[in-house]
Coordinates of N, CA and C in Angstrom, one line a residue:
Chain A
X195 N -0.1 -15.4 -13.1 CA -0.1 -14.5 -11.8 C -0.4 -13.4 -11.7
X196 N -1.0 -12.6 -11.1 CA -0.7 -11.2 -11.3 C 0.8 -10.4 -10.9
X197 N 1.4 -9.5 -11.4 CA 2.5 -8.9 -11.0 C 2.2 -7.4 -11.6
X198 N 3.0 -6.7 -10.9 CA 3.5 -5.5 -10.6 C 4.8 -5.0 -11.0
X199 N 5.6 -4.2 -11.6 CA 6.9 -4.3 -11.3 C 7.1 -2.7 -11.6
X200 N 7.8 -2.2 -11.0 CA 7.8 -0.8 -11.0 C 9.8 -0.4 -11.7
X201 N 9.5 0.5 -12.3 CA 11.3 1.1 -12.6 C 11.7 2.4 -12.4
X202 N 12.4 3.0 -12.6 CA 13.8 2.5 -11.8 C 13.3 1.9 -10.2
X203 N 14.5 1.3 -9.6 CA 14.7 1.9 -7.9 C 14.8 2.3 -7.2
X204 N 15.1 3.2 -7.8 CA 15.8 4.8 -7.2 C 15.8 5.6 -8.5
X205 N 15.5 6.6 -8.2 CA 16.0 7.8 -8.8 C 16.0 9.4 -8.3
X206 N 17.2 9.6 -8.8 CA 17.7 11.3 -8.0 C 17.8 12.1 -9.0
X207 N 17.4 13.4 -8.8 CA 16.5 14.8 -10.0 C 17.2 15.8 -9.2
X208 N 17.6 16.5 -9.6 CA 17.4 18.1 -9.5 C 16.4 18.4 -9.6
X209 N 16.3 19.5 -8.5 CA 15.4 20.5 -8.3 C 14.8 21.0 -9.8
X210 N 13.7 20.7 -10.3 CA 13.7 21.5 -11.9 C 13.7 20.3 -12.9
X211 N 14.3 19.1 -12.7 CA 14.6 18.3 -13.8 C 13.6 16.9 -14.1
X212 N 12.8 17.0 -15.1 CA 11.4 16.5 -15.1 C 12.3 14.8 -15.6
X213 N 11.1 14.1 -14.9 CA 11.1 12.7 -15.2 C 10.5 12.0 -15.3
X214 N 9.8 10.3 -15.4 CA 9.1 9.2 -15.4 C 9.4 8.5 -14.5
X215 N 8.4 7.7 -14.0 CA 8.6 6.6 -13.4 C 7.4 5.2 -14.0
X216 N 8.2 4.2 -14.1 CA 7.5 3.1 -15.1 C 7.0 2.2 -14.0
X217 N 5.7 1.6 -14.5 CA 4.5 0.6 -13.6 C 4.3 -0.1 -14.9
X218 N 5.0 -1.6 -15.1 CA 4.8 -2.6 -15.6 C 3.9 -3.5 -14.9
X219 N 2.7 -3.5 -15.3 CA 1.3 -4.7 -15.1 C 0.9 -5.7 -15.8
X220 N 0.9 -7.3 -14.9 CA 0.2 -7.7 -15.3 C -0.9 -8.6 -14.6
X221 N -2.1 -7.5 -14.3 CA -3.3 -8.1 -13.5 C -4.5 -8.4 -14.1
X222 N -4.9 -9.5 -14.3 CA -6.0 -10.4 -14.9 C -7.2 -9.4 -14.3
X223 N -8.5 -9.1 -15.2 CA -9.5 -8.7 -14.4 C -9.2 -7.3 -13.9
X224 N -8.4 -6.3 -14.6 CA -7.5 -5.1 -14.0 C -9.2 -4.0 -13.7
X225 N -9.1 -4.0 -12.1 CA -10.4 -2.9 -12.1 C -9.8 -1.6 -11.4
X226 N -8.6 -1.1 -11.6 CA -8.0 -0.1 -11.0 C -6.5 -0.1 -10.8
X227 N -5.6 0.9 -11.2 CA -4.4 0.8 -11.3 C -4.3 2.5 -10.2
X228 N -3.5 1.8 -9.4 CA -3.3 3.3 -8.5 C -1.7 3.4 -8.2
X229 N -1.7 4.8 -7.9 CA -0.5 5.2 -7.2 C -0.9 5.8 -6.1
X230 N 0.6 5.8 -5.0 CA 0.3 6.4 -4.0 C 2.2 6.9 -3.6
X231 N 1.8 7.9 -3.2 CA 3.2 8.3 -2.5 C 3.6 7.9 -0.7
X232 N 4.7 7.3 -0.7 CA 4.9 6.8 0.9 C 5.9 7.6 1.7
X233 N 5.7 8.3 2.6 CA 7.0 8.7 3.4 C 7.9 7.8 4.1
X234 N 9.0 8.2 4.4 CA 9.2 7.1 5.7 C 8.5 7.0 6.9
X235 N 8.5 5.9 7.2 CA 7.6 5.0 8.7 C 6.1 5.7 8.6
X236 N 5.6 5.8 7.1 CA 4.1 6.3 7.0 C 3.3 5.6 6.2
X237 N 1.9 6.0 6.1 CA 1.3 4.9 5.6 C 1.1 5.8 4.2
X238 N 0.8 4.6 2.6 CA 0.4 5.4 1.8 C -0.6 6.0 1.8
X239 N -0.5 7.4 1.0 CA -0.7 8.6 0.7 C -1.7 8.3 -0.9
X240 N -2.5 8.2 -1.1 CA -3.4 8.2 -2.4 C -3.2 9.3 -3.4
X241 N -2.8 9.1 -4.6 CA -2.0 9.9 -6.4 C -3.3 9.9 -7.2
X242 N -3.4 8.4 -7.8 CA -4.6 8.8 -8.6 C -4.8 7.1 -8.4
X243 N -6.0 7.1 -9.3 CA -6.7 5.8 -10.3 C -7.0 5.8 -11.5
X244 N -6.5 4.5 -12.4 CA -6.2 4.8 -14.0 C -7.8 3.5 -14.3
X245 N -8.2 3.5 -14.7 CA -9.1 2.6 -15.2 C -8.6 1.9 -16.6
X246 N -8.5 2.8 -17.1 CA -9.0 2.4 -18.6 C -7.6 3.0 -19.5
X247 N -6.6 2.3 -20.6 CA -6.2 2.5 -21.7 C -5.9 4.0 -22.1
X248 N -5.3 5.0 -22.2 CA -5.8 5.9 -22.7 C -5.8 7.4 -21.4
X249 N -6.4 6.5 -20.6 CA -6.8 7.5 -19.4 C -5.3 8.4 -18.8
X250 N -5.8 9.6 -18.1 CA -4.6 10.5 -18.1 C -5.1 11.5 -16.0
X251 N -4.5 11.4 -15.4 CA -4.4 12.2 -14.5 C -3.4 13.5 -13.9
X252 N -4.0 14.1 -14.0 CA -3.2 15.4 -13.1 C -3.0 16.0 -11.9
X253 N -2.1 15.8 -10.9 CA -2.3 16.8 -9.9 C -1.0 17.6 -9.4
X254 N -1.5 18.6 -9.7 CA 0.3 19.6 -9.6 C 1.3 19.3 -10.4
X255 N 2.1 19.0 -9.6 CA 3.3 18.5 -10.6 C 3.5 16.8 -11.0
X256 N 2.8 16.4 -11.2 CA 2.5 15.0 -11.0 C 1.3 14.4 -12.5
X257 N 1.4 13.6 -12.9 CA 0.7 13.3 -14.2 C 0.9 11.9 -14.2
X258 N -0.1 10.6 -14.6 CA -0.2 9.6 -14.2 C -1.0 9.3 -16.2
X259 N -0.5 8.2 -16.5 CA -1.1 7.8 -17.8 C -0.8 6.3 -17.9
X260 N -2.1 5.4 -18.7 CA -2.2 4.2 -18.6 C -2.6 3.8 -20.0
X261 N -1.3 2.8 -20.0 CA -1.7 1.7 -21.1 C -2.3 0.6 -20.6
X262 N -2.2 -0.2 -21.8 CA -2.7 -1.8 -21.9 C -1.9 -2.6 -20.9
X263 N -0.2 -2.0 -21.3 CA 1.0 -3.0 -20.4 C 1.2 -1.8 -19.0
X264 N 1.2 -0.9 -19.3 CA 2.2 0.0 -18.3 C 1.3 1.4 -17.8
X265 N 1.7 1.7 -17.6 CA 1.4 2.6 -16.1 C 2.7 3.7 -16.3
X266 N 2.8 5.0 -16.0 CA 3.5 6.4 -16.2 C 3.6 7.6 -15.3
X267 N 3.6 7.5 -14.4 CA 4.3 8.8 -13.3 C 4.9 9.7 -13.4
X268 N 4.8 10.7 -14.7 CA 5.6 12.1 -14.5 C 5.4 13.2 -14.1
X269 N 6.6 13.7 -13.8 CA 7.0 14.4 -12.6 C 7.9 15.8 -13.3
X270 N 7.1 16.6 -13.4 CA 7.6 18.1 -14.1 C 7.9 19.2 -13.0
X271 N 9.3 19.4 -13.3 CA 9.7 20.5 -12.1 C 10.0 19.7 -10.7
X272 N 10.2 19.0 -10.2 CA 10.1 18.2 -9.0 C 10.4 19.4 -8.0
X273 N 10.6 19.6 -6.8 CA 10.8 20.4 -5.8 C 11.1 19.1 -4.6
X274 N 12.5 20.1 -3.8 CA 12.4 18.6 -2.7 C 11.5 18.4 -2.3
X275 N 10.2 19.1 -1.8 CA 9.0 17.8 -1.5 C 8.2 16.7 -1.6
X276 N 8.9 16.5 -2.9 CA 8.4 15.1 -3.4 C 9.2 14.1 -3.5
X277 N 10.6 14.4 -2.8 CA 10.9 13.6 -2.4 C 10.3 12.4 -2.0
X278 N 10.2 11.5 -2.3 CA 9.5 10.0 -1.2 C 9.0 8.5 -1.8
X279 N 8.6 7.7 -1.8 CA 8.3 6.2 -2.2 C 7.5 6.8 -3.1
X280 N 7.1 6.5 -4.4 CA 6.0 6.2 -5.0 C 5.6 4.6 -5.1
X281 N 4.3 4.3 -4.9 CA 4.2 3.2 -4.9 C 2.8 2.7 -6.4
X282 N 3.2 1.9 -7.4 CA 2.3 1.7 -8.2 C 1.4 -0.2 -7.7
X283 N 0.2 0.2 -7.4 CA -0.7 -1.0 -7.5 C -1.4 -1.2 -8.5
X284 N -2.2 -2.5 -8.7 CA -3.5 -3.2 -9.2 C -4.5 -3.7 -8.7
X285 N -5.7 -3.7 -8.5 CA -6.7 -4.5 -8.2 C -7.3 -5.5 -9.1
X286 N -7.0 -6.3 -8.8 CA -8.1 -7.3 -10.3 C -9.1 -8.3 -9.6
X287 N -10.0 -8.2 -10.5 CA -11.1 -8.6 -10.1 C -10.9 -10.0 -10.1
X288 N -10.2 -10.7 -10.9 CA -10.1 -12.2 -10.7 C -9.9 -13.3 -9.1
X289 N -9.1 -11.8 -8.8 CA -8.4 -12.5 -7.4 C -8.8 -11.8 -6.7
X290 N -9.3 -10.7 -6.5 CA -9.9 -9.9 -5.5 C -8.5 -9.3 -4.7
X291 N -7.7 -8.9 -5.1 CA -6.8 -9.1 -4.1 C -5.4 -6.9 -5.2
X292 N -5.1 -6.4 -4.1 CA -4.9 -5.5 -4.5 C -3.2 -5.6 -4.4
X293 N -3.0 -5.8 -5.3 CA -0.9 -5.9 -5.1 C -0.2 -4.5 -5.4
X294 N 1.2 -4.7 -4.9 CA 2.2 -3.7 -5.4 C 3.6 -3.6 -6.4
X295 N 4.1 -3.1 -6.9 CA 5.0 -3.1 -6.8 C 6.8 -2.8 -6.2
X296 N 7.4 -2.9 -6.5 CA 8.5 -2.5 -5.4 C 8.5 -1.2 -5.5
X297 N 7.9 0.1 -5.5 CA 8.1 1.4 -6.0 C 9.5 1.6 -5.9
X298 N 9.5 3.1 -6.5 CA 10.7 4.1 -6.8 C 10.7 4.9 -6.0
X299 N 11.7 5.3 -5.2 CA 12.2 6.5 -3.9 C 12.8 7.4 -5.5
X300 N 11.9 8.2 -5.0 CA 12.9 9.4 -6.1 C 13.4 10.2 -4.3
X301 N 14.3 10.9 -5.3 CA 15.3 11.9 -4.4 C 15.6 13.3 -5.4
X302 N 14.8 14.3 -4.5 CA 14.9 15.4 -5.8 C 16.0 16.3 -4.4
X303 N 16.9 16.9 -5.3 CA 17.7 17.8 -4.9 C 17.6 19.1 -5.0
X304 N 18.3 19.9 -4.1 CA 17.9 21.4 -4.6 C 18.8 21.9 -5.0
Chain B
X19 N -12.8 12.3 4.6 CA -13.9 11.4 4.6 C -12.4 10.3 4.2
X20 N -12.9 8.8 4.2 CA -12.7 7.6 4.0 C -11.4 7.4 4.5
X21 N -11.2 7.6 6.0 CA -9.7 7.8 7.1 C -10.1 6.2 7.7
X22 N -8.9 5.5 8.0 CA -8.7 4.4 8.0 C -7.7 4.5 9.7
X23 N -8.2 4.4 10.7 CA -7.3 4.6 12.1 C -6.3 3.3 12.1
X24 N -5.1 3.4 12.6 CA -4.9 1.7 12.8 C -4.0 1.9 13.9
X25 N -4.1 0.9 15.3 CA -3.3 1.2 16.2 C -2.9 0.4 16.9
X26 N -1.7 0.1 17.6 CA -0.6 0.8 18.1 C 0.3 1.8 16.7
X27 N 0.3 2.7 16.7 CA 2.1 2.9 15.8 C 2.8 2.5 16.0
X28 N 3.2 2.1 17.0 CA 4.3 1.4 17.3 C 4.4 0.4 18.5
X29 N 5.2 -0.9 18.6 CA 4.6 -1.7 19.9 C 6.2 -2.4 19.9
X30 N 6.4 -2.4 20.7 CA 7.8 -3.6 21.3 C 7.4 -4.0 22.3
X31 N 7.7 -5.8 22.0 CA 7.6 -6.7 22.6 C 8.4 -8.2 23.2
X32 N 7.9 -8.9 23.5 CA 9.1 -9.7 23.9 C 9.2 -11.1 23.1
X33 N 10.0 -12.0 23.1 CA 10.1 -12.9 22.2 C 9.2 -14.0 22.6
X34 N 8.2 -13.7 21.8 CA 7.3 -15.4 22.9 C 5.7 -14.7 23.1
X35 N 5.7 -13.4 23.3 CA 4.7 -12.5 23.6 C 3.6 -12.3 22.0
X36 N 2.5 -12.3 22.4 CA 1.2 -11.8 21.3 C 0.9 -10.1 21.4
X37 N 1.0 -9.7 20.0 CA 0.8 -8.5 20.0 C -0.5 -8.4 19.0
X38 N -1.9 -7.3 19.5 CA -2.6 -7.3 18.2 C -2.7 -5.7 17.6
X39 N -2.7 -5.7 16.4 CA -2.9 -4.7 15.6 C -4.3 -4.0 15.5
X40 N -4.9 -3.0 15.5 CA -6.3 -2.8 14.7 C -6.3 -2.3 13.9
X41 N -7.0 -2.3 13.2 CA -7.1 -1.1 12.0 C -8.9 -1.0 12.0
X42 N -9.7 0.7 12.1 CA -11.2 0.8 11.8 C -11.2 1.6 11.1
X43 N -12.5 1.4 10.2 CA -12.9 2.0 9.3 C -13.4 3.9 9.8
X44 N -13.6 4.6 10.1 CA -14.0 5.3 11.1 C -15.1 6.0 10.0
X45 N -15.0 6.4 9.0 CA -16.5 7.2 8.6 C -17.2 6.5 7.1
X46 N -17.1 5.1 7.3 CA -17.6 4.1 6.3 C -17.5 2.7 6.1
X47 N -17.8 1.7 6.0 CA -17.9 0.7 6.4 C -16.9 -0.8 5.0
X48 N -15.8 -1.0 6.0 CA -14.7 -2.0 5.3 C -15.5 -2.9 5.4
X49 N -16.1 -3.9 3.9 CA -16.1 -4.9 3.7 C -14.6 -6.1 3.6
X50 N -14.0 -5.2 2.6 CA -12.7 -5.9 2.9 C -12.0 -5.2 3.4
X51 N -10.4 -6.0 3.9 CA -9.7 -5.2 4.5 C -7.9 -6.3 4.0
X52 N -7.3 -5.0 3.4 CA -6.2 -5.7 3.0 C -5.0 -5.6 4.1
X53 N -4.4 -6.8 4.2 CA -3.3 -6.4 5.4 C -1.9 -6.6 4.6
X54 N -1.1 -5.9 4.7 CA 0.3 -5.8 4.5 C 1.5 -5.9 5.5
X55 N 2.6 -6.4 4.9 CA 3.9 -6.6 5.7 C 5.1 -5.8 4.9
X56 N 6.1 -4.2 5.4 CA 6.2 -4.1 4.9 C 7.9 -4.1 5.9
X57 N 8.9 -4.4 4.9 CA 10.2 -4.6 5.0 C 11.0 -3.5 4.9
X58 N 12.1 -2.8 5.4 CA 12.9 -1.6 5.1 C 13.2 -1.4 3.3
X59 N 12.6 -0.4 3.0 CA 13.0 0.1 1.7 C 12.4 -0.8 0.5
X60 N 11.3 -1.5 1.3 CA 10.9 -2.5 0.4 C 9.2 -2.2 0.2
X61 N 8.8 -3.0 -0.6 CA 7.2 -2.7 -1.1 C 6.9 -3.5 -0.1
X62 N 4.9 -3.1 -0.5 CA 4.0 -3.4 0.4 C 3.9 -5.0 -0.2
X63 N 3.9 -6.6 0.7 CA 3.8 -7.4 1.1 C 2.1 -8.1 1.1
X64 N 1.5 -8.1 0.1 CA 0.4 -9.0 1.2 C 0.6 -9.8 1.5
X65 N -0.2 -9.8 2.5 CA -0.2 -10.6 3.7 C -1.9 -11.4 3.7
X66 N -3.1 -11.2 3.6 CA -3.7 -11.6 3.5 C -5.0 -11.0 3.5
X67 N -6.0 -11.2 3.4 CA -7.6 -10.3 2.8 C -8.8 -11.0 3.5
X68 N -8.9 -10.0 4.5 CA -10.1 -9.8 5.0 C -11.7 -10.0 4.6
X69 N -12.4 -10.7 4.4 CA -13.9 -10.1 4.6 C -14.8 -9.8 5.8
X70 N -15.8 -9.4 5.9 CA -16.2 -9.0 7.5 C -17.2 -10.3 7.5
X71 N -17.3 -11.1 8.7 CA -17.6 -12.0 9.0 C -17.4 -13.8 8.1
X72 N -17.0 -13.6 7.3 CA -15.5 -14.7 7.4 C -13.9 -15.3 7.5
X73 N -13.6 -16.0 7.2 CA -12.2 -16.0 7.2 C -11.3 -15.5 6.2
X74 N -10.2 -14.9 6.5 CA -9.7 -14.8 6.0 C -8.7 -15.6 5.0
X75 N -8.5 -14.8 3.7 CA -7.5 -15.6 3.0 C -6.3 -15.2 2.8
X76 N -5.3 -15.9 3.3 CA -3.8 -16.2 3.4 C -2.8 -16.0 2.0
X77 N -2.3 -15.0 1.8 CA -1.5 -15.6 0.9 C -0.1 -16.4 0.9
X78 N -0.1 -17.0 0.3 CA 1.1 -18.4 -0.1 C 2.4 -18.0 1.0
X79 N 2.8 -19.2 1.9 CA 3.5 -18.7 3.1 C 3.5 -17.5 4.1
X80 N 2.5 -17.4 4.1 CA 2.0 -16.5 5.1 C 1.3 -17.5 6.3
X81 N 1.7 -17.9 7.4 CA 1.1 -18.6 8.3 C 0.2 -18.1 8.9
X82 N -1.1 -19.1 8.9 CA -2.0 -18.2 9.2 C -2.3 -18.4 10.9
X83 N -1.7 -19.4 11.3 CA -1.9 -19.6 13.2 C -1.1 -18.4 13.5
X84 N 0.0 -18.0 13.0 CA 0.8 -17.0 13.4 C 0.7 -15.6 13.0
X85 N -0.3 -15.4 12.2 CA -0.8 -14.3 12.0 C -2.2 -14.2 12.6
X86 N -3.2 -14.0 12.8 CA -4.5 -14.3 12.9 C -4.8 -12.8 12.9
X87 N -6.3 -13.3 12.0 CA -6.8 -12.0 11.0 C -8.0 -12.2 11.3
X88 N -9.1 -11.7 12.8 CA -10.3 -11.1 12.5 C -11.1 -9.9 12.1
X89 N -12.3 -10.1 11.9 CA -12.7 -8.9 10.7 C -14.1 -9.2 11.2
X90 N -14.3 -8.5 12.5 CA -15.8 -9.3 13.3 C -16.4 -8.0 12.7
X91 N -17.0 -7.5 12.5 CA -17.6 -6.0 12.2 C -16.9 -5.4 10.8
X92 N -17.8 -4.6 10.5 CA -17.4 -3.4 9.1 C -16.6 -2.5 9.4
X93 N -16.2 -2.0 10.6 CA -15.5 -0.9 10.7 C -14.4 -1.0 12.1
X94 N -13.9 -2.7 11.5 CA -12.9 -3.2 12.8 C -12.4 -4.9 12.5
X95 N -11.3 -4.8 12.0 CA -10.4 -5.5 11.7 C -9.0 -5.5 12.1
X96 N -9.0 -6.9 13.2 CA -7.8 -6.8 13.5 C -6.7 -7.9 13.1
X97 N -5.4 -7.8 13.4 CA -4.3 -8.5 12.6 C -3.3 -9.0 14.5
X98 N -3.3 -10.7 14.8 CA -3.0 -10.6 16.1 C -1.4 -11.5 15.6
X99 N -0.4 -11.1 15.5 CA 1.0 -11.8 16.1 C 0.8 -12.7 17.4
X100 N 1.2 -14.0 16.8 CA 1.5 -14.6 17.7 C 2.7 -15.3 18.4
X101 N 3.3 -15.0 19.6 CA 4.2 -15.8 19.8 C 4.9 -15.4 19.6
X102 N 5.5 -14.5 18.9 CA 6.1 -13.1 17.6 C 7.7 -13.3 18.4
X103 N 8.3 -13.4 17.0 CA 9.9 -13.3 17.3 C 10.4 -12.7 16.2
X104 N 11.8 -12.5 17.0 CA 12.3 -11.0 16.2 C 12.3 -11.2 14.5
X105 N 12.1 -12.3 14.2 CA 11.9 -11.8 12.5 C 10.4 -11.8 12.0
X106 N 9.4 -11.2 12.8 CA 8.4 -10.6 12.9 C 8.1 -9.4 13.0
X107 N 9.5 -8.7 13.2 CA 9.9 -7.6 13.5 C 9.7 -6.3 12.2
X108 N 8.8 -5.9 11.6 CA 8.2 -5.2 10.1 C 7.3 -4.1 10.5
X109 N 7.0 -3.6 9.5 CA 6.3 -2.4 9.6 C 4.7 -2.9 8.9
X110 N 3.9 -3.0 9.5 CA 2.1 -3.2 9.2 C 1.4 -2.8 8.9
X111 N 1.0 -2.5 7.7 CA -0.6 -1.5 7.4 C -1.7 -2.1 6.9
X112 N -2.6 -1.8 6.9 CA -3.7 -1.8 6.5 C -4.5 -0.8 5.6
X113 N -6.0 -1.7 4.6 CA -6.0 -0.8 3.5 C -7.7 -1.4 3.3
X114 N -8.3 -0.5 3.5 CA -9.6 -0.7 2.6 C -10.0 0.3 1.9
X115 N -11.3 -0.3 1.3 CA -11.7 1.1 0.0 C -12.5 1.7 0.8
X116 N -12.3 2.9 0.2 CA -13.1 3.7 1.6 C -14.1 4.3 0.7
X117 N -14.8 4.1 -0.6 CA -15.4 5.1 -1.0 C -15.3 5.0 -2.9
X118 N -15.5 6.6 -3.1 CA -15.0 6.7 -4.5 C -13.8 6.5 -4.8
X119 N -13.8 5.6 -5.8 CA -11.8 4.9 -5.9 C -11.0 6.2 -6.6
X120 N -11.9 6.9 -7.2 CA -11.6 8.2 -7.9 C -10.9 9.2 -6.7
X121 N -11.5 9.1 -6.2 CA -11.2 10.0 -5.2 C -10.1 9.7 -3.8
X122 N -10.8 8.6 -3.4 CA -10.1 8.0 -2.2 C -8.8 6.5 -2.5
X123 N -9.1 6.2 -3.6 CA -8.2 5.3 -4.2 C -8.3 3.9 -3.5
X124 N -7.9 3.2 -2.5 CA -7.4 2.2 -1.0 C -7.3 3.1 -0.3
X125 N -7.9 3.4 1.0 CA -7.2 4.2 1.7 C -6.2 3.4 3.2
X126 N -5.3 4.0 3.5 CA -4.3 3.1 4.1 C -4.2 3.5 5.5
X127 N -4.1 2.6 6.2 CA -3.5 3.2 7.7 C -2.3 3.9 7.8
X128 N -2.0 4.1 9.2 CA -1.0 4.9 9.1 C 0.3 4.1 9.5
X129 N 0.0 2.5 9.9 CA 1.2 1.9 10.1 C 1.8 1.5 11.5
X130 N 1.8 -0.2 11.3 CA 2.3 -0.3 12.7 C 3.8 -0.6 13.1
X131 N 4.3 0.2 13.6 CA 5.8 -0.5 14.0 C 6.3 -1.6 14.3
X132 N 6.2 -2.9 14.7 CA 6.3 -3.6 15.4 C 8.1 -4.1 15.6
X133 N 8.9 -4.3 17.2 CA 9.9 -5.0 17.2 C 9.7 -6.1 18.0
X134 N 10.4 -7.0 18.1 CA 10.4 -7.7 19.1 C 11.7 -8.5 19.6
X135 N 11.9 -8.2 20.9 CA 13.0 -8.2 21.6 C 13.3 -9.6 22.1

């Protein structure tokens, strides 16, 4: 059965303190590993799509990487406005489903 | 580009009534729409996958007679919560592929907060 697991569940950082969020996945026929940001009461906002092991993508303070079993979202020198829940999801061609992990709620304190 | 419009944003209904939630793809054709449910401080739980012109595929444990999904056109999918009860109160969100996955990923609607009283 396809599964996506994120850790930690919650993360508190001081402004400027870099860290990484983890996403472990078991998705048959992976056709994309996705990262989203979600603010309270809103729909998820697309960040990155990764397709194959070794791939990396960057956007401002965020960098996403992918291995055969995990993906990491690295946050460099975070700011309070980076506070949100970050969701990792995988689309499996075998199931045709897009499933998500539990999310990591990030709080960045000034 | 790749916008999914979801309505209503929030709705309060009485127990026993039905509520319809709409998701429209504004600038693309959505052959497949995913419907999710999200409880407070929890992740997205896939409820069903709908394909235009065919019956939706429901996840295990999701009552198909309670959560009716219709995907009658390439730009509109609806979720109807029938005979709603307080335990159906939740945040419901739809998602569809809006084009280049590199650029848009799967595009989400803004969500519908359903409260059943």
